Short mmCIF file of N, CA and C in Angstrom, two decimals:
data_model
loop_
_atom_site.label_atom_id
_atom_site.label_comp_id
_atom_site.label_asym_id
_atom_site.label_seq_id
_atom_site.Cartn_x
_atom_site.Cartn_y
_atom_site.Cartn_z
N MET A 49 101.80 104.92 104.09
CA MET A 49 101.41 103.81 104.95
C MET A 49 100.87 104.34 106.28
N ALA A 50 101.44 105.43 106.77
CA ALA A 50 100.95 106.00 108.03
C ALA A 50 99.47 106.38 107.92
N ARG A 51 99.06 106.90 106.77
CA ARG A 51 97.65 107.25 106.56
C ARG A 51 96.78 105.99 106.62
N ALA A 52 97.22 104.92 105.99
CA ALA A 52 96.46 103.66 106.00
C ALA A 52 96.33 103.13 107.43
N ILE A 53 97.40 103.17 108.19
CA ILE A 53 97.36 102.67 109.57
C ILE A 53 96.38 103.50 110.40
N ALA A 54 96.43 104.82 110.23
CA ALA A 54 95.50 105.69 110.98
C ALA A 54 94.06 105.39 110.59
N LEU A 55 93.79 105.16 109.30
CA LEU A 55 92.43 104.82 108.86
C LEU A 55 91.97 103.50 109.48
N ALA A 56 92.87 102.53 109.55
CA ALA A 56 92.50 101.22 110.11
C ALA A 56 92.15 101.33 111.59
N VAL A 57 92.95 102.09 112.33
CA VAL A 57 92.67 102.28 113.76
C VAL A 57 91.33 103.00 113.94
N GLU A 58 91.09 104.03 113.16
CA GLU A 58 89.82 104.77 113.24
C GLU A 58 88.64 103.87 112.86
N ASN A 59 88.84 103.00 111.88
CA ASN A 59 87.79 102.08 111.46
C ASN A 59 87.35 101.18 112.61
N VAL A 60 88.33 100.68 113.36
CA VAL A 60 88.03 99.83 114.51
C VAL A 60 87.30 100.65 115.58
N LYS A 61 87.83 101.83 115.88
CA LYS A 61 87.22 102.66 116.93
C LYS A 61 85.81 103.09 116.59
N SER A 62 85.51 103.25 115.30
CA SER A 62 84.17 103.68 114.89
C SER A 62 83.16 102.54 114.89
N GLY A 63 83.66 101.30 114.96
CA GLY A 63 82.78 100.15 114.93
C GLY A 63 82.31 99.77 113.54
N ARG A 64 82.89 100.36 112.51
CA ARG A 64 82.46 100.09 111.12
C ARG A 64 83.08 98.83 110.54
N GLY A 65 84.13 98.31 111.14
CA GLY A 65 84.72 97.11 110.55
C GLY A 65 86.03 96.72 111.18
N GLY A 66 86.74 95.87 110.44
CA GLY A 66 87.98 95.29 110.93
C GLY A 66 89.18 96.22 110.86
N PRO A 67 90.31 95.75 111.37
CA PRO A 67 91.51 96.57 111.51
C PRO A 67 92.36 96.64 110.23
N PHE A 68 91.72 96.96 109.14
CA PHE A 68 92.42 96.99 107.85
C PHE A 68 92.04 98.25 107.08
N ALA A 69 93.02 98.82 106.38
CA ALA A 69 92.78 99.95 105.50
C ALA A 69 93.77 99.88 104.35
N ALA A 70 93.42 100.53 103.24
CA ALA A 70 94.28 100.53 102.06
C ALA A 70 94.12 101.83 101.30
N LEU A 71 95.19 102.23 100.63
CA LEU A 71 95.20 103.42 99.78
C LEU A 71 95.71 103.05 98.40
N ILE A 72 95.14 103.65 97.38
CA ILE A 72 95.65 103.52 96.01
C ILE A 72 96.32 104.85 95.69
N VAL A 73 97.56 104.79 95.25
CA VAL A 73 98.35 105.99 95.00
C VAL A 73 98.83 105.98 93.56
N ARG A 74 98.64 107.13 92.90
CA ARG A 74 99.18 107.34 91.56
C ARG A 74 100.08 108.56 91.63
N GLY A 75 101.37 108.34 91.42
CA GLY A 75 102.32 109.43 91.61
C GLY A 75 102.33 109.84 93.07
N ASP A 76 102.04 111.10 93.33
CA ASP A 76 101.98 111.61 94.70
C ASP A 76 100.55 111.78 95.20
N GLU A 77 99.58 111.29 94.43
CA GLU A 77 98.17 111.52 94.75
C GLU A 77 97.48 110.24 95.23
N ILE A 78 96.76 110.34 96.32
CA ILE A 78 95.89 109.24 96.76
C ILE A 78 94.62 109.34 95.92
N ILE A 79 94.36 108.31 95.12
CA ILE A 79 93.17 108.34 94.26
C ILE A 79 92.05 107.45 94.79
N GLY A 80 92.34 106.69 95.83
CA GLY A 80 91.30 105.86 96.44
C GLY A 80 91.75 105.36 97.78
N GLU A 81 90.82 105.26 98.69
CA GLU A 81 91.12 104.66 99.98
C GLU A 81 89.93 103.83 100.42
N GLY A 82 90.22 102.88 101.26
CA GLY A 82 89.15 102.03 101.74
C GLY A 82 89.51 101.39 103.05
N THR A 83 88.48 101.04 103.78
CA THR A 83 88.65 100.30 105.03
C THR A 83 87.83 99.02 104.93
N ASN A 84 88.09 98.12 105.83
CA ASN A 84 87.32 96.89 105.90
C ASN A 84 85.95 97.23 106.49
N ILE A 85 84.91 97.00 105.70
CA ILE A 85 83.54 97.26 106.16
C ILE A 85 82.66 96.02 105.99
N VAL A 86 83.28 94.86 106.14
CA VAL A 86 82.57 93.59 105.95
C VAL A 86 81.34 93.50 106.84
N THR A 87 81.51 93.70 108.13
CA THR A 87 80.39 93.52 109.05
C THR A 87 79.41 94.69 108.99
N PHE A 88 79.90 95.88 108.72
CA PHE A 88 79.04 97.05 108.61
C PHE A 88 78.12 96.95 107.40
N SER A 89 78.66 96.46 106.29
CA SER A 89 77.89 96.40 105.04
C SER A 89 77.28 95.03 104.77
N ASN A 90 77.57 94.06 105.63
CA ASN A 90 77.13 92.68 105.41
C ASN A 90 77.57 92.18 104.04
N ASP A 91 78.81 92.51 103.69
CA ASP A 91 79.39 92.15 102.39
C ASP A 91 80.74 91.49 102.64
N PRO A 92 80.83 90.18 102.47
CA PRO A 92 82.10 89.50 102.74
C PRO A 92 83.23 89.90 101.80
N THR A 93 82.92 90.61 100.72
CA THR A 93 83.97 91.06 99.80
C THR A 93 84.43 92.49 100.12
N ALA A 94 83.88 93.12 101.13
CA ALA A 94 84.20 94.52 101.42
C ALA A 94 85.47 94.67 102.26
N HIS A 95 86.53 94.03 101.79
CA HIS A 95 87.83 94.18 102.43
C HIS A 95 88.41 95.55 102.05
N ALA A 96 89.37 96.01 102.81
CA ALA A 96 89.96 97.34 102.59
C ALA A 96 90.52 97.49 101.18
N GLU A 97 91.25 96.48 100.72
CA GLU A 97 91.85 96.57 99.38
C GLU A 97 90.78 96.65 98.30
N ILE A 98 89.71 95.87 98.46
CA ILE A 98 88.64 95.87 97.47
C ILE A 98 87.94 97.23 97.45
N THR A 99 87.63 97.78 98.63
CA THR A 99 86.95 99.07 98.65
C THR A 99 87.85 100.18 98.11
N ALA A 100 89.14 100.10 98.39
CA ALA A 100 90.07 101.10 97.85
C ALA A 100 90.16 101.00 96.33
N ILE A 101 90.22 99.78 95.81
CA ILE A 101 90.26 99.58 94.36
C ILE A 101 88.98 100.10 93.73
N ARG A 102 87.83 99.78 94.30
CA ARG A 102 86.55 100.27 93.77
C ARG A 102 86.51 101.79 93.74
N ASN A 103 86.95 102.41 94.84
CA ASN A 103 86.93 103.88 94.92
C ASN A 103 87.89 104.51 93.91
N ALA A 104 89.07 103.94 93.76
CA ALA A 104 90.05 104.49 92.82
C ALA A 104 89.56 104.34 91.38
N CYS A 105 89.04 103.17 91.05
CA CYS A 105 88.54 102.95 89.69
C CYS A 105 87.39 103.89 89.37
N SER A 106 86.52 104.11 90.35
CA SER A 106 85.40 105.03 90.16
C SER A 106 85.92 106.45 89.92
N LYS A 107 86.92 106.84 90.69
CA LYS A 107 87.45 108.20 90.56
C LYS A 107 88.08 108.44 89.20
N ILE A 108 88.86 107.46 88.71
CA ILE A 108 89.56 107.69 87.43
C ILE A 108 88.76 107.17 86.24
N GLN A 109 87.59 106.58 86.52
CA GLN A 109 86.72 106.05 85.46
C GLN A 109 87.44 105.05 84.57
N ASN A 110 88.12 104.10 85.21
CA ASN A 110 88.82 103.05 84.49
C ASN A 110 88.87 101.81 85.37
N PHE A 111 88.77 100.64 84.77
CA PHE A 111 88.79 99.41 85.55
C PHE A 111 90.20 98.89 85.78
N GLN A 112 91.18 99.56 85.24
CA GLN A 112 92.57 99.18 85.46
C GLN A 112 93.33 100.30 86.15
N LEU A 113 94.22 99.93 87.03
CA LEU A 113 94.99 100.88 87.82
C LEU A 113 96.48 100.78 87.51
N THR A 114 96.78 100.55 86.26
CA THR A 114 98.17 100.46 85.83
C THR A 114 98.91 101.74 86.21
N GLY A 115 100.11 101.58 86.75
CA GLY A 115 100.89 102.73 87.16
C GLY A 115 100.59 103.19 88.57
N CYS A 116 99.66 102.53 89.23
CA CYS A 116 99.29 102.88 90.61
C CYS A 116 99.84 101.83 91.56
N SER A 117 100.00 102.23 92.81
CA SER A 117 100.44 101.31 93.86
C SER A 117 99.36 101.25 94.93
N ILE A 118 99.37 100.16 95.68
CA ILE A 118 98.46 100.03 96.81
C ILE A 118 99.29 99.93 98.09
N TYR A 119 98.86 100.68 99.08
CA TYR A 119 99.44 100.63 100.41
C TYR A 119 98.37 100.05 101.31
N THR A 120 98.66 98.90 101.91
CA THR A 120 97.66 98.22 102.72
C THR A 120 98.27 97.82 104.06
N THR A 121 97.45 97.87 105.09
CA THR A 121 97.96 97.66 106.44
C THR A 121 98.34 96.22 106.74
N CYS A 122 97.98 95.30 105.85
CA CYS A 122 98.31 93.90 106.07
C CYS A 122 98.50 93.20 104.73
N GLU A 123 99.28 92.16 104.73
CA GLU A 123 99.46 91.33 103.54
C GLU A 123 98.09 90.95 102.99
N PRO A 124 97.84 91.17 101.71
CA PRO A 124 96.51 90.89 101.16
C PRO A 124 96.12 89.42 101.23
N CYS A 125 94.84 89.19 101.51
CA CYS A 125 94.29 87.83 101.50
C CYS A 125 94.20 87.36 100.04
N PRO A 126 93.89 86.08 99.80
CA PRO A 126 93.80 85.59 98.42
C PRO A 126 92.80 86.35 97.56
N MET A 127 91.65 86.71 98.10
CA MET A 127 90.66 87.45 97.32
C MET A 127 91.21 88.81 96.91
N CYS A 128 91.79 89.52 97.86
CA CYS A 128 92.32 90.85 97.57
C CYS A 128 93.52 90.77 96.63
N LEU A 129 94.34 89.76 96.80
CA LEU A 129 95.47 89.59 95.91
C LEU A 129 95.00 89.38 94.48
N GLY A 130 93.95 88.59 94.31
CA GLY A 130 93.36 88.42 92.99
C GLY A 130 92.87 89.73 92.41
N ALA A 131 92.20 90.54 93.22
CA ALA A 131 91.70 91.84 92.76
C ALA A 131 92.85 92.77 92.40
N ILE A 132 93.93 92.70 93.15
CA ILE A 132 95.11 93.53 92.86
C ILE A 132 95.68 93.17 91.49
N TYR A 133 95.76 91.89 91.21
CA TYR A 133 96.25 91.47 89.89
C TYR A 133 95.28 91.88 88.79
N TRP A 134 93.97 91.68 89.00
CA TRP A 134 92.98 92.08 88.00
C TRP A 134 93.01 93.57 87.73
N ALA A 135 93.26 94.37 88.77
CA ALA A 135 93.30 95.83 88.61
C ALA A 135 94.60 96.30 87.97
N ARG A 136 95.55 95.40 87.83
CA ARG A 136 96.84 95.71 87.20
C ARG A 136 97.66 96.73 87.99
N LEU A 137 97.56 96.67 89.31
CA LEU A 137 98.37 97.56 90.14
C LEU A 137 99.85 97.24 89.94
N SER A 138 100.68 98.24 90.07
CA SER A 138 102.10 98.09 89.77
C SER A 138 102.93 97.64 90.96
N ALA A 139 102.48 97.91 92.18
CA ALA A 139 103.24 97.52 93.37
C ALA A 139 102.29 97.40 94.56
N VAL A 140 102.66 96.54 95.49
CA VAL A 140 101.91 96.34 96.74
C VAL A 140 102.87 96.61 97.90
N TYR A 141 102.52 97.58 98.73
CA TYR A 141 103.25 97.85 99.96
C TYR A 141 102.34 97.45 101.11
N TYR A 142 102.83 96.64 102.03
CA TYR A 142 101.97 96.18 103.12
C TYR A 142 102.69 96.23 104.45
N GLY A 143 101.89 96.38 105.50
CA GLY A 143 102.41 96.45 106.85
C GLY A 143 102.53 95.08 107.48
N GLY A 144 101.46 94.61 108.10
CA GLY A 144 101.48 93.34 108.81
C GLY A 144 101.49 92.14 107.88
N LEU A 145 101.84 91.01 108.45
CA LEU A 145 101.85 89.74 107.72
C LEU A 145 100.55 88.98 107.98
N ARG A 146 100.28 87.99 107.14
CA ARG A 146 99.07 87.18 107.34
C ARG A 146 99.10 86.51 108.71
N GLU A 147 100.30 86.21 109.22
CA GLU A 147 100.41 85.61 110.56
C GLU A 147 99.98 86.61 111.64
N ASP A 148 100.23 87.89 111.41
CA ASP A 148 99.78 88.91 112.36
C ASP A 148 98.25 88.96 112.38
N ALA A 149 97.65 88.89 111.20
CA ALA A 149 96.18 88.90 111.11
C ALA A 149 95.62 87.65 111.79
N GLU A 150 96.26 86.52 111.58
CA GLU A 150 95.80 85.28 112.21
C GLU A 150 95.86 85.40 113.73
N ALA A 151 96.92 86.00 114.25
CA ALA A 151 97.07 86.17 115.70
C ALA A 151 95.98 87.07 116.27
N ALA A 152 95.40 87.93 115.42
CA ALA A 152 94.31 88.82 115.85
C ALA A 152 92.93 88.21 115.59
N GLY A 153 92.90 86.97 115.09
CA GLY A 153 91.63 86.29 114.89
C GLY A 153 91.17 86.20 113.45
N PHE A 154 91.98 86.64 112.50
CA PHE A 154 91.64 86.58 111.08
C PHE A 154 92.48 85.48 110.45
N ASP A 155 91.82 84.43 110.00
CA ASP A 155 92.57 83.27 109.52
C ASP A 155 92.31 83.01 108.04
N ASP A 156 93.24 83.43 107.22
CA ASP A 156 93.16 83.16 105.79
C ASP A 156 93.87 81.86 105.41
N ALA A 157 94.50 81.21 106.40
CA ALA A 157 95.28 80.01 106.12
C ALA A 157 94.43 78.93 105.43
N LEU A 158 93.17 78.80 105.85
CA LEU A 158 92.29 77.80 105.24
C LEU A 158 92.20 78.03 103.73
N ILE A 159 92.02 79.28 103.33
CA ILE A 159 91.87 79.58 101.90
C ILE A 159 93.17 79.30 101.15
N TYR A 160 94.29 79.75 101.71
CA TYR A 160 95.58 79.45 101.08
C TYR A 160 95.78 77.94 100.93
N ASP A 161 95.44 77.18 101.97
CA ASP A 161 95.57 75.73 101.93
C ASP A 161 94.63 75.10 100.90
N GLU A 162 93.39 75.57 100.87
CA GLU A 162 92.40 75.02 99.93
C GLU A 162 92.82 75.23 98.48
N MET A 163 93.42 76.37 98.19
CA MET A 163 93.81 76.68 96.82
C MET A 163 94.88 75.71 96.30
N LYS A 164 95.63 75.12 97.19
CA LYS A 164 96.68 74.17 96.80
C LYS A 164 96.12 72.78 96.49
N LEU A 165 94.91 72.50 96.95
CA LEU A 165 94.32 71.17 96.83
C LEU A 165 93.67 70.96 95.47
N PRO A 166 93.63 69.70 95.01
CA PRO A 166 92.83 69.42 93.81
C PRO A 166 91.35 69.72 94.11
N LEU A 167 90.60 70.06 93.08
CA LEU A 167 89.19 70.44 93.27
C LEU A 167 88.40 69.41 94.07
N ASP A 168 88.65 68.13 93.82
CA ASP A 168 87.86 67.11 94.50
C ASP A 168 88.26 66.88 95.96
N ALA A 169 89.30 67.57 96.43
CA ALA A 169 89.74 67.40 97.82
C ALA A 169 89.40 68.61 98.69
N ARG A 170 88.71 69.59 98.15
CA ARG A 170 88.41 70.82 98.90
C ARG A 170 87.22 70.63 99.84
N LYS A 171 87.18 71.44 100.90
CA LYS A 171 86.10 71.35 101.90
C LYS A 171 84.74 71.71 101.31
N ILE A 172 84.72 72.69 100.42
CA ILE A 172 83.48 73.04 99.73
C ILE A 172 83.48 72.29 98.41
N PRO A 173 82.48 71.44 98.16
CA PRO A 173 82.47 70.67 96.91
C PRO A 173 82.51 71.58 95.68
N MET A 174 83.38 71.23 94.77
CA MET A 174 83.50 71.92 93.48
C MET A 174 82.99 70.94 92.43
N ILE A 175 81.80 71.21 91.88
CA ILE A 175 81.10 70.25 91.04
C ILE A 175 80.90 70.83 89.64
N PRO A 176 81.63 70.31 88.66
CA PRO A 176 81.46 70.83 87.31
C PRO A 176 80.12 70.40 86.71
N LEU A 177 79.47 71.34 86.00
CA LEU A 177 78.20 71.07 85.34
C LEU A 177 78.18 71.72 83.96
N MET A 178 77.66 71.04 82.99
CA MET A 178 77.34 71.58 81.66
C MET A 178 78.51 72.34 81.02
N ARG A 179 79.70 71.71 81.04
CA ARG A 179 80.87 72.39 80.48
C ARG A 179 80.68 72.74 79.01
N ALA A 180 80.18 71.80 78.23
CA ALA A 180 80.02 72.05 76.79
C ALA A 180 79.07 73.23 76.56
N GLU A 181 77.96 73.25 77.26
CA GLU A 181 76.99 74.32 77.11
C GLU A 181 77.55 75.66 77.62
N SER A 182 78.44 75.58 78.58
CA SER A 182 79.04 76.78 79.16
C SER A 182 80.03 77.47 78.23
N GLN A 183 80.28 76.88 77.07
CA GLN A 183 81.16 77.52 76.09
C GLN A 183 80.44 78.64 75.34
N ALA A 184 79.10 78.63 75.36
CA ALA A 184 78.33 79.64 74.62
C ALA A 184 78.68 81.08 75.03
N PRO A 185 78.78 81.38 76.34
CA PRO A 185 79.18 82.75 76.69
C PRO A 185 80.57 83.12 76.18
N PHE A 186 81.50 82.16 76.20
CA PHE A 186 82.85 82.44 75.68
C PHE A 186 82.81 82.67 74.18
N ASP A 187 82.00 81.88 73.48
CA ASP A 187 81.85 82.09 72.04
C ASP A 187 81.27 83.48 71.75
N ALA A 188 80.26 83.87 72.52
CA ALA A 188 79.65 85.18 72.34
C ALA A 188 80.68 86.28 72.60
N TRP A 189 81.51 86.10 73.62
CA TRP A 189 82.56 87.06 73.94
C TRP A 189 83.56 87.20 72.79
N ARG A 190 84.03 86.06 72.31
CA ARG A 190 85.00 86.09 71.21
C ARG A 190 84.44 86.77 69.97
N ASP A 191 83.14 86.62 69.73
CA ASP A 191 82.49 87.17 68.54
C ASP A 191 82.00 88.61 68.72
N SER A 192 81.98 89.11 69.94
CA SER A 192 81.38 90.41 70.23
C SER A 192 82.20 91.57 69.69
N LEU A 193 81.55 92.48 69.01
CA LEU A 193 82.20 93.72 68.58
C LEU A 193 82.20 94.74 69.72
N LEU A 194 81.45 94.47 70.78
CA LEU A 194 81.38 95.36 71.94
C LEU A 194 82.38 94.99 73.04
N ARG A 195 83.13 93.94 72.80
CA ARG A 195 84.06 93.41 73.80
C ARG A 195 85.12 94.45 74.16
N VAL A 196 85.39 94.57 75.46
CA VAL A 196 86.51 95.37 75.96
C VAL A 196 87.45 94.39 76.66
N ASP A 197 88.58 94.15 76.06
CA ASP A 197 89.53 93.19 76.63
C ASP A 197 90.11 93.70 77.95
N TYR A 198 90.36 92.78 78.86
CA TYR A 198 91.00 93.12 80.12
C TYR A 198 91.85 91.98 80.60
#
């Protein structure tokens, strides 16, 4: 965790992004690290956890990180938490709380609140279209001999 905190402080001082960093650890080895580079890369998904997951997956040439842990300087936001589950990480160690991030100007509360609402009550309209036709990709997936389950 000390390494992640040092990376986050350096990230802020360098002007590359926000005060967040994360490490992916397998056993005693750091296999990926990342910092928040949202503003530097103009990528709203470039949170520290996401960049660390991308780097670790690239290093081990696998889209799953089973048996690995993530050390992150703050409680993961909803997007990062989703990525952590998709990557199949085994444990999450975090420093600050979402309330600490909010006090520093990062407010994920809106997203947490929106996720609890029915689709028709959300601030961004969620409009279903062509559900029947949208089954074709799922049918193709189920029938594919090239499918890699995840």
